[in-house]
């Protein structure tokens, strides 16, 4: 089983974090997630995350510290999701593959319908925040 590495951004601004709602054409439609995507061959996780955020949100991201990882099996695939903090970015957020964006406190994020794989990442982020 070949693992697939996926990166997720916990984008921070003024004590809030960004959640993006998956559009109706995608798997897990309507759920709120940390934006990101697959790591391509030859990319580091931070490089992949910066590329994905440019593609998905139209921003230039300053990828910060690693937060946590979560693995799960989806059919015959092993997905490894890696979360990174993004404490700064440049540009105007433009959702190209999400139907909505929302800034929330880390505590309030737990009240949103998140994919199961994002829940441990949010918990690890909150634990790091104290």
Coordinates of N, CA, C and O in Angstrom, one line a residue, residues 9-123:
X9 N -3.2 23.4 6.0 CA -2.8 24.7 6.6 C -3.7 25.2 7.7 O -4.9 25.2 7.5
X10 N -3.1 25.5 8.9 CA -3.9 26.2 9.9 C -3.4 27.6 9.8 O -2.4 28.0 10.3
X11 N -4.2 28.4 9.0 CA -3.9 29.8 8.7 C -4.4 30.6 9.8 O -5.5 30.6 10.2
X12 N -3.5 31.5 10.4 CA -3.8 32.3 11.6 C -3.8 33.8 11.2 O -3.0 34.2 10.4
X13 N -4.8 34.4 11.9 CA -4.8 35.9 11.8 C -5.6 36.5 13.0 O -6.7 36.1 13.3
X14 N -4.9 37.3 13.8 CA -5.5 38.0 14.9 C -6.2 37.0 15.9 O -7.3 37.3 16.3
X15 N -5.6 35.9 16.2 CA -6.1 34.9 17.1 C -7.2 34.0 16.5 O -7.8 33.2 17.2
X16 N -7.5 34.2 15.2 CA -8.5 33.3 14.6 C -7.8 32.4 13.6 O -6.6 32.6 13.2
X17 N -8.5 31.3 13.2 CA -7.9 30.4 12.2 C -9.0 30.3 11.1 O -10.2 30.5 11.3
X18 N -8.5 29.9 9.9 CA -9.3 29.9 8.7 C -9.8 28.4 8.5 O -9.1 27.5 8.5
X19 N -11.1 28.3 8.3 CA -11.8 27.1 7.8 C -12.3 27.3 6.4 O -12.9 28.4 6.2
X20 N -12.2 26.3 5.6 CA -12.8 26.4 4.2 C -13.8 25.3 4.0 O -13.6 24.1 4.4
X21 N -14.9 25.6 3.5 CA -16.0 24.6 3.3 C -15.9 24.0 1.9 O -15.8 24.6 0.9
X22 N -15.8 22.6 1.9 CA -15.7 21.9 0.7 C -16.9 22.1 -0.2 O -18.0 22.1 0.3
X23 N -16.7 22.3 -1.5 CA -17.8 22.5 -2.4 C -18.6 21.2 -2.7 O -18.1 20.1 -2.4
X24 N -19.7 21.3 -3.3 CA -20.6 20.1 -3.5 C -20.1 19.1 -4.5 O -20.6 18.0 -4.5
X25 N -19.1 19.5 -5.3 CA -18.6 18.5 -6.3 C -17.4 17.6 -5.7 O -17.0 16.7 -6.4
X26 N -17.0 17.8 -4.5 CA -15.9 17.1 -3.9 C -16.3 16.1 -2.9 O -17.4 16.2 -2.3
X27 N -15.4 15.2 -2.6 CA -15.6 14.2 -1.5 C -15.8 14.9 -0.2 O -15.2 16.0 0.0
X28 N -16.7 14.5 0.6 CA -17.0 15.1 1.9 C -17.5 16.5 1.7 O -17.2 17.4 2.5
X29 N -18.4 16.6 0.7 CA -19.0 17.9 0.4 C -19.6 18.6 1.6 O -20.3 17.9 2.4
X30 N -19.5 19.9 1.7 CA -20.1 20.6 2.8 C -19.4 20.7 4.1 O -19.7 21.5 5.0
X31 N -18.4 19.8 4.3 CA -17.6 19.8 5.5 C -16.6 20.9 5.5 O -16.2 21.4 4.4
X32 N -16.2 21.4 6.7 CA -15.2 22.5 6.8 C -13.9 21.8 7.1 O -13.8 20.8 7.8
X33 N -12.9 22.4 6.5 CA -11.5 21.8 6.6 C -10.4 22.8 6.6 O -10.7 24.0 6.4
X34 N -9.2 22.4 6.9 CA -8.1 23.2 6.8 C -7.6 23.0 5.3 O -7.4 21.9 4.8
X35 N -7.5 24.1 4.6 CA -7.1 24.0 3.2 C -5.7 23.4 3.0 O -4.9 23.5 3.8
X36 N -5.5 22.8 1.8 CA -4.3 22.1 1.5 C -4.4 21.1 0.4 O -5.4 21.2 -0.4
X37 N -3.5 20.2 0.3 CA -3.6 19.2 -0.8 C -2.4 18.2 -0.8 O -1.6 18.2 0.2
X38 N -2.3 17.5 -1.8 CA -1.3 16.4 -2.0 C 0.1 17.0 -2.1 O 0.3 18.0 -2.8
X39 N 1.0 16.2 -1.6 CA 2.4 16.5 -1.8 C 2.9 15.8 -3.0 O 2.7 14.6 -3.2
X40 N 3.4 16.6 -4.0 CA 3.9 16.0 -5.2 C 5.3 15.5 -5.1 O 6.1 16.0 -4.2
X41 N 5.7 14.6 -6.0 CA 7.1 14.1 -6.0 C 8.1 15.2 -6.0 O 8.0 16.2 -6.8
X42 N 9.1 15.2 -5.2 CA 10.2 16.1 -5.1 C 9.9 17.4 -4.3 O 10.8 18.2 -4.1
X43 N 8.7 17.5 -3.7 CA 8.3 18.6 -2.9 C 8.5 18.3 -1.4 O 8.2 17.2 -1.0
X44 N 8.9 19.3 -0.6 CA 8.8 19.2 0.8 C 7.4 19.5 1.2 O 6.6 20.0 0.4
X45 N 7.0 19.1 2.4 CA 5.7 19.5 2.9 C 5.4 21.0 2.8 O 4.4 21.4 2.3
X46 N 6.3 21.8 3.4 CA 6.1 23.2 3.3 C 6.0 23.8 1.8 O 5.1 24.6 1.5
X47 N 6.8 23.2 0.9 CA 6.7 23.6 -0.5 C 5.3 23.3 -1.1 O 4.7 24.1 -1.8
X48 N 4.9 22.0 -0.8 CA 3.6 21.6 -1.3 C 2.5 22.5 -0.7 O 1.5 22.8 -1.4
X49 N 2.5 22.8 0.6 CA 1.5 23.6 1.2 C 1.5 25.0 0.6 O 0.4 25.5 0.2
X50 N 2.6 25.6 0.4 CA 2.6 26.9 -0.3 C 2.0 26.9 -1.7 O 1.2 27.8 -2.1
X51 N 2.4 25.8 -2.4 CA 1.8 25.7 -3.8 C 0.3 25.5 -3.7 O -0.5 26.2 -4.5
X52 N -0.2 24.6 -2.9 CA -1.6 24.4 -2.8 C -2.4 25.6 -2.4 O -3.5 25.9 -2.9
X53 N -1.8 26.4 -1.4 CA -2.5 27.6 -1.0 C -2.6 28.6 -2.1 O -3.6 29.4 -2.2
X54 N -1.5 28.7 -2.9 CA -1.6 29.6 -4.1 C -2.6 29.2 -5.0 O -3.4 30.0 -5.5
X55 N -2.7 27.9 -5.3 CA -3.7 27.3 -6.2 C -5.2 27.5 -5.7 O -6.1 27.9 -6.4
X56 N -5.4 27.1 -4.4 CA -6.7 27.0 -3.8 C -7.3 28.4 -3.4 O -8.5 28.6 -3.4
X57 N -6.4 29.2 -2.9 CA -6.8 30.5 -2.2 C -6.2 31.7 -2.8 O -6.6 32.8 -2.4
X58 N -5.2 31.6 -3.7 CA -4.6 32.7 -4.4 C -3.7 33.6 -3.5 O -3.6 34.8 -3.7
X59 N -3.1 32.9 -2.5 CA -2.3 33.6 -1.5 C -0.8 33.1 -1.6 O -0.6 32.0 -2.0
X60 N 0.1 34.0 -1.2 CA 1.5 33.6 -1.0 C 1.6 33.4 0.5 O 1.5 34.3 1.3
X61 N 1.8 32.1 0.9 CA 1.8 31.7 2.3 C 3.2 31.6 2.9 O 4.1 31.1 2.2
X62 N 3.4 32.1 4.1 CA 4.6 31.9 4.9 C 4.3 30.7 5.8 O 3.7 30.8 6.8
X63 N 4.8 29.5 5.4 CA 4.6 28.3 6.2 C 5.5 28.3 7.4 O 6.7 28.5 7.3
X64 N 4.8 28.1 8.6 CA 5.5 28.1 9.8 C 5.8 26.8 10.4 O 6.2 25.9 9.7
X65 N 5.5 26.6 11.7 CA 5.8 25.3 12.4 C 4.9 24.2 12.1 O 3.7 24.4 11.8
X66 N 5.5 23.0 12.1 CA 4.7 21.7 12.0 C 3.8 21.6 13.2 O 4.2 21.9 14.3
X67 N 2.6 21.1 13.0 CA 1.6 20.9 14.1 C 1.5 19.5 14.5 O 1.8 19.1 15.7
X68 N 1.1 18.6 13.6 CA 0.8 17.2 13.9 C 0.5 16.5 12.6 O 0.2 17.1 11.6
X69 N 0.4 15.1 12.7 CA 0.0 14.3 11.6 C -1.0 13.3 12.0 O -1.1 13.0 13.2
X70 N -1.8 12.9 11.0 CA -2.9 11.9 11.3 C -2.9 11.0 10.1 O -2.9 11.5 8.9
X71 N -3.0 9.7 10.3 CA -3.1 8.7 9.2 C -4.4 8.0 9.3 O -4.9 7.7 10.4
X72 N -4.9 7.6 8.1 CA -6.1 6.7 8.1 C -6.1 6.0 6.7 O -5.4 6.4 5.8
X73 N -6.8 4.9 6.7 CA -7.0 4.2 5.5 C -8.3 4.5 4.8 O -9.3 4.5 5.4
X74 N -8.2 4.8 3.5 CA -9.3 5.1 2.7 C -9.3 4.0 1.5 O -8.6 4.2 0.6
X75 N -10.1 3.0 1.6 CA -10.1 2.0 0.6 C -8.8 1.3 0.7 O -8.3 0.8 1.8
X76 N -8.1 1.2 -0.4 CA -6.7 0.6 -0.5 C -5.6 1.6 -0.4 O -4.5 1.3 -0.7
X77 N -6.0 2.8 0.0 CA -5.0 3.9 0.2 C -4.7 4.2 1.6 O -5.7 4.3 2.4
X78 N -3.5 4.5 1.9 CA -3.1 5.0 3.3 C -2.9 6.5 3.1 O -2.0 6.9 2.3
X79 N -3.7 7.3 3.7 CA -3.6 8.8 3.7 C -2.8 9.3 4.9 O -3.2 8.9 6.0
X80 N -1.8 10.1 4.7 CA -1.1 10.7 5.9 C -1.3 12.2 5.7 O -0.8 12.8 4.8
X81 N -2.0 12.8 6.7 CA -2.3 14.2 6.7 C -1.4 14.9 7.7 O -1.3 14.5 8.8
X82 N -0.7 16.0 7.2 CA 0.3 16.7 8.0 C -0.2 18.2 8.1 O -0.3 18.8 7.1
X83 N -0.4 18.7 9.3 CA -0.8 20.1 9.5 C 0.4 20.9 9.8 O 1.3 20.6 10.6
X84 N 0.4 22.1 9.3 CA 1.4 23.2 9.5 C 0.7 24.5 9.8 O -0.3 24.8 9.2
X85 N 1.3 25.3 10.6 CA 0.8 26.6 10.9 C 1.2 27.5 9.8 O 2.3 27.4 9.2
X86 N 0.3 28.5 9.4 CA 0.6 29.5 8.5 C 0.3 30.8 9.2 O -0.8 31.3 9.2
X87 N 1.4 31.4 9.8 CA 1.1 32.6 10.6 C 1.0 33.9 9.8 O 0.6 34.9 10.3
X88 N 1.4 33.8 8.5 CA 1.3 35.0 7.7 C 1.1 34.6 6.2 O 1.5 33.6 5.8
X89 N 0.5 35.5 5.5 CA 0.3 35.3 4.1 C 0.1 36.7 3.4 O -0.2 37.7 4.1
X90 N 0.3 36.7 2.1 CA 0.1 37.9 1.3 C -0.9 37.7 0.3 O -1.0 36.6 -0.3
X91 N -1.7 38.6 0.0 CA -2.7 38.5 -1.1 C -4.1 38.4 -0.5 O -4.3 38.4 0.7
X92 N -5.1 38.5 -1.4 CA -6.5 38.5 -1.0 C -7.0 37.1 -1.2 O -6.8 36.4 -2.2
X93 N -7.6 36.5 -0.1 CA -8.2 35.2 -0.2 C -9.3 35.1 -1.2 O -10.2 35.8 -1.2
X94 N -9.1 34.1 -2.1 CA -10.1 33.8 -3.2 C -10.3 32.3 -3.2 O -9.5 31.6 -3.7
X95 N -11.4 31.9 -2.7 CA -11.7 30.4 -2.8 C -12.0 29.9 -4.2 O -13.0 30.3 -4.8
X96 N -11.1 29.1 -4.7 CA -11.3 28.5 -6.1 C -11.9 27.2 -6.0 O -12.5 26.7 -7.0
X97 N -11.8 26.4 -4.9 CA -12.4 25.1 -4.9 C -13.1 24.9 -3.6 O -13.4 23.7 -3.2
X98 N -13.5 25.9 -2.9 CA -14.3 25.9 -1.7 C -15.5 26.8 -1.9 O -15.4 27.8 -2.6
X99 N -16.6 26.5 -1.2 CA -17.8 27.3 -1.4 C -17.9 28.4 -0.4 O -18.7 29.4 -0.6
X100 N -17.1 28.3 0.7 CA -17.1 29.4 1.7 C -15.9 29.4 2.5 O -15.2 28.3 2.6
X101 N -15.5 30.5 3.1 CA -14.4 30.6 4.1 C -14.9 31.3 5.3 O -15.8 32.2 5.2
X102 N -14.3 30.9 6.5 CA -14.7 31.6 7.7 C -13.5 31.6 8.6 O -12.7 30.7 8.7
X103 N -13.4 32.8 9.3 CA -12.4 32.9 10.4 C -13.1 32.6 11.7 O -14.1 33.2 12.0
X104 N -12.5 31.8 12.5 CA -13.1 31.4 13.8 C -12.0 31.3 14.9 O -10.8 31.1 14.5
X105 N -12.4 31.3 16.1 CA -11.4 31.0 17.2 C -11.1 29.5 17.1 O -12.0 28.7 16.7
X106 N -10.0 29.1 17.6 CA -9.7 27.7 17.6 C -10.7 26.9 18.4 O -11.1 25.8 18.1
X107 N -11.3 27.5 19.5 CA -12.3 26.8 20.3 C -13.6 26.6 19.5 O -14.2 25.6 19.5
X108 N -14.0 27.7 18.8 CA -15.2 27.6 18.0 C -15.1 26.6 16.8 O -16.1 26.1 16.4
X109 N -13.9 26.4 16.3 CA -13.7 25.5 15.2 C -14.2 24.1 15.5 O -14.7 23.4 14.6
X110 N -14.1 23.7 16.7 CA -14.6 22.4 17.1 C -16.1 22.2 16.9 O -16.6 21.1 16.8
X111 N -16.8 23.3 16.8 CA -18.2 23.3 16.6 C -18.7 23.2 15.2 O -19.8 23.0 14.9
X112 N -17.7 23.2 14.3 CA -18.0 23.1 12.8 C -17.9 21.6 12.4 O -17.2 20.8 13.1
X113 N -18.6 21.3 11.4 CA -18.6 19.9 10.8 C -17.2 19.7 10.1 O -17.1 20.1 8.9
X114 N -16.2 19.2 10.8 CA -14.9 18.9 10.2 C -14.8 17.5 9.8 O -15.4 16.6 10.4
X115 N -14.0 17.2 8.8 CA -13.7 15.8 8.5 C -13.0 15.1 9.7 O -12.3 15.8 10.4
X116 N -13.3 13.8 9.9 CA -12.7 13.2 11.1 C -11.2 13.3 11.2 O -10.6 13.4 12.3
X117 N -10.5 13.3 10.0 CA -9.0 13.4 10.1 C -8.5 14.8 10.6 O -7.4 14.9 11.0
X118 N -9.4 15.8 10.4 CA -8.9 17.1 10.9 C -9.1 17.3 12.4 O -8.4 18.2 13.0
X119 N -9.9 16.6 13.0 CA -10.2 16.7 14.5 C -8.9 16.6 15.3 O -8.7 17.4 16.2
X120 N -8.1 15.5 15.1 CA -6.9 15.4 15.9 C -5.9 16.6 15.6 O -5.1 17.0 16.5
X121 N -5.9 17.1 14.4 CA -5.0 18.2 14.1 C -5.4 19.4 14.8 O -4.6 20.2 15.3
X122 N -6.7 19.7 14.9 CA -7.2 20.8 15.6 C -6.9 20.7 17.1 O -6.5 21.6 17.8
X123 N -7.1 19.5 17.6 CA -6.8 19.2 19.1 C -5.3 19.5 19.3 O -4.9 20.1 20.4

